[in-house]
Coordinates of C-alpha atoms in Angstrom, one line a residue:
X1 CA 57.1 -86.6 -134.3
X2 CA 53.9 -88.1 -132.8
X3 CA 51.5 -89.9 -135.1
X4 CA 48.6 -87.8 -136.1
X5 CA 44.9 -87.8 -136.7
X6 CA 43.9 -89.9 -139.7
X7 CA 46.9 -92.2 -139.4
X8 CA 46.5 -95.9 -138.7
X9 CA 47.7 -96.6 -135.1
X10 CA 50.7 -98.9 -135.0
X11 CA 49.8 -102.3 -133.7
X12 CA 51.6 -103.7 -130.7
X13 CA 51.5 -106.5 -128.1
X14 CA 52.5 -105.8 -124.5
X15 CA 52.0 -107.5 -121.2
X16 CA 49.6 -105.9 -118.7
X17 CA 50.0 -105.7 -115.0
X18 CA 48.8 -109.3 -114.6
X19 CA 51.1 -110.7 -117.3
X20 CA 48.4 -111.1 -119.9
X21 CA 49.2 -110.1 -123.5
X22 CA 47.2 -107.2 -124.8
X23 CA 47.3 -106.5 -128.6
X24 CA 45.9 -103.3 -130.0
X25 CA 44.5 -105.1 -133.0
X26 CA 42.5 -107.3 -130.7
X27 CA 40.1 -104.4 -130.2
X28 CA 39.7 -103.8 -134.0
X29 CA 36.0 -103.8 -135.1
X30 CA 35.0 -104.3 -131.4
X31 CA 35.8 -101.2 -129.3
X32 CA 37.4 -97.8 -129.6
X33 CA 40.6 -97.4 -127.6
X34 CA 42.0 -94.6 -125.5
X35 CA 45.8 -95.1 -125.4
X36 CA 47.4 -93.2 -122.7
X37 CA 51.2 -93.0 -122.4
X38 CA 52.7 -91.7 -119.1
X39 CA 56.2 -91.4 -117.8
X40 CA 56.4 -93.4 -114.6
X41 CA 54.2 -95.2 -112.1
X42 CA 54.2 -93.9 -108.5
X43 CA 54.9 -90.2 -109.5
X44 CA 52.6 -87.4 -108.5
X45 CA 51.2 -86.2 -111.9
X46 CA 51.0 -89.7 -113.3
X47 CA 49.1 -91.0 -110.3
X48 CA 46.7 -88.1 -110.4
X49 CA 46.0 -88.6 -114.1
X50 CA 45.5 -92.3 -113.9
X51 CA 43.2 -91.8 -110.9
X52 CA 41.2 -89.3 -113.0
X53 CA 40.9 -91.9 -115.8
X54 CA 39.8 -94.5 -113.2
X55 CA 37.1 -92.1 -112.0
X56 CA 35.9 -91.4 -115.6
X57 CA 36.1 -95.0 -116.6
X58 CA 32.3 -95.5 -116.6
X59 CA 31.9 -92.7 -119.1
X60 CA 34.6 -94.0 -121.4
X61 CA 33.5 -97.6 -121.2
X62 CA 29.9 -96.5 -121.7
X63 CA 31.0 -95.1 -125.0
X64 CA 32.2 -98.6 -125.9
X65 CA 35.8 -97.6 -125.4
X66 CA 38.7 -99.5 -123.8
X67 CA 41.4 -97.5 -121.8
X68 CA 45.0 -98.7 -122.0
X69 CA 47.8 -97.1 -120.0
X70 CA 51.4 -97.5 -121.3
X71 CA 54.6 -96.8 -119.5
X72 CA 58.2 -98.1 -119.6
X73 CA 57.9 -99.5 -116.1
X74 CA 58.1 -103.2 -115.5
X75 CA 55.0 -105.4 -115.4
X76 CA 55.7 -106.1 -111.7
X77 CA 55.9 -102.4 -110.8
X78 CA 52.7 -101.8 -112.7
X79 CA 50.9 -104.6 -110.8
X80 CA 51.8 -103.0 -107.4
X81 CA 50.9 -99.5 -108.7
X82 CA 47.5 -100.7 -110.1
X83 CA 46.6 -102.5 -106.9
X84 CA 47.6 -99.6 -104.7
X85 CA 45.6 -97.1 -106.7
X86 CA 42.6 -99.3 -107.6
X87 CA 43.3 -99.1 -111.3
X88 CA 41.3 -101.9 -113.0
X89 CA 42.1 -101.0 -116.6
X90 CA 45.2 -102.5 -118.3
X91 CA 48.5 -100.9 -117.6
X92 CA 50.9 -102.1 -120.2
X93 CA 54.7 -102.5 -119.7
X94 CA 56.7 -101.0 -122.6
X95 CA 59.8 -102.2 -120.8
X96 CA 61.6 -104.3 -123.3
X97 CA 62.6 -103.4 -125.9
X98 CA 62.7 -100.3 -123.8
X99 CA 60.1 -97.8 -125.0
X100 CA 59.6 -99.5 -128.4
X101 CA 55.8 -98.8 -128.5
X102 CA 56.3 -95.2 -127.3
X103 CA 58.8 -94.7 -130.0
X104 CA 56.4 -96.1 -132.7
X105 CA 53.9 -93.5 -131.5
X106 CA 56.5 -90.7 -131.5
X107 CA 56.2 -90.0 -127.7
X108 CA 59.5 -91.5 -126.3
X109 CA 61.8 -89.1 -124.5
X110 CA 65.3 -90.6 -125.3
X111 CA 67.1 -88.4 -122.8
X112 CA 64.9 -89.4 -119.8
X113 CA 64.1 -93.0 -121.1
X114 CA 60.4 -92.7 -120.7
X115 CA 57.2 -91.8 -122.5
X116 CA 55.8 -88.3 -122.8
X117 CA 52.2 -87.7 -121.9
X118 CA 50.7 -88.8 -125.2
X119 CA 47.0 -89.5 -125.6
X120 CA 45.5 -91.2 -128.6
X121 CA 41.9 -91.9 -129.3
X122 CA 41.7 -94.8 -131.8
X123 CA 38.5 -95.8 -133.5
X124 CA 37.3 -99.4 -134.2
X125 CA 39.0 -99.3 -137.6
X126 CA 42.4 -98.7 -135.9
X127 CA 42.6 -95.0 -137.1
X128 CA 43.7 -92.2 -134.7
X129 CA 40.8 -89.8 -134.4
X130 CA 42.1 -87.5 -131.7
X131 CA 45.5 -86.9 -130.1
X132 CA 47.3 -84.6 -127.7
X133 CA 50.9 -84.8 -126.4
X134 CA 51.8 -83.0 -123.2
X135 CA 55.3 -82.4 -121.9
X136 CA 56.3 -84.5 -118.9
X137 CA 55.4 -81.8 -116.3
X138 CA 52.0 -81.0 -117.9
X139 CA 49.0 -83.1 -116.8
X140 CA 46.4 -84.0 -119.4
X141 CA 42.8 -82.8 -119.1
X142 CA 40.7 -85.9 -118.8
X143 CA 37.3 -84.1 -119.4
X144 CA 38.6 -83.0 -122.8
X145 CA 39.5 -86.6 -123.5
X146 CA 36.0 -87.8 -122.5
X147 CA 34.5 -85.3 -124.9
X148 CA 36.7 -86.5 -127.7
X149 CA 35.5 -90.1 -127.1
X150 CA 31.9 -89.0 -126.9
X151 CA 32.2 -87.5 -130.4
X152 CA 33.3 -90.8 -132.0
X153 CA 30.7 -92.4 -134.2
X154 CA 28.8 -95.2 -132.5

């Protein structure tokens, strides 16, 4: 069961595509966070979604919000993927222990060994303020996500 609105987002530390450690609690009291879980890099729907986030990044960052993508891919695969697609926001490797962060958020598909399309908007206090979880074949709607971020208190 995915974590819900009003719950404190589970903290984590993962490596991004450059090998830097990113900790969710590092954003506390500083920026809101959009946490986007996706199944696999280099796949059609995921690539389209992450490009759409890239294209909407100025709106999200303008709302004092950091975007973090999370998949069970390796850091090395995420580096190639980010470079190829021009993705400048952190892509985090939930590779080992495999899917541990996706499991903590309730969006890990045990059968496929990957994350579902879970999206969590987390405020500066670390509380989930908006969430949606899509099945693997169902792309998320980025404009709805942007509206959710715009409604956060500033």
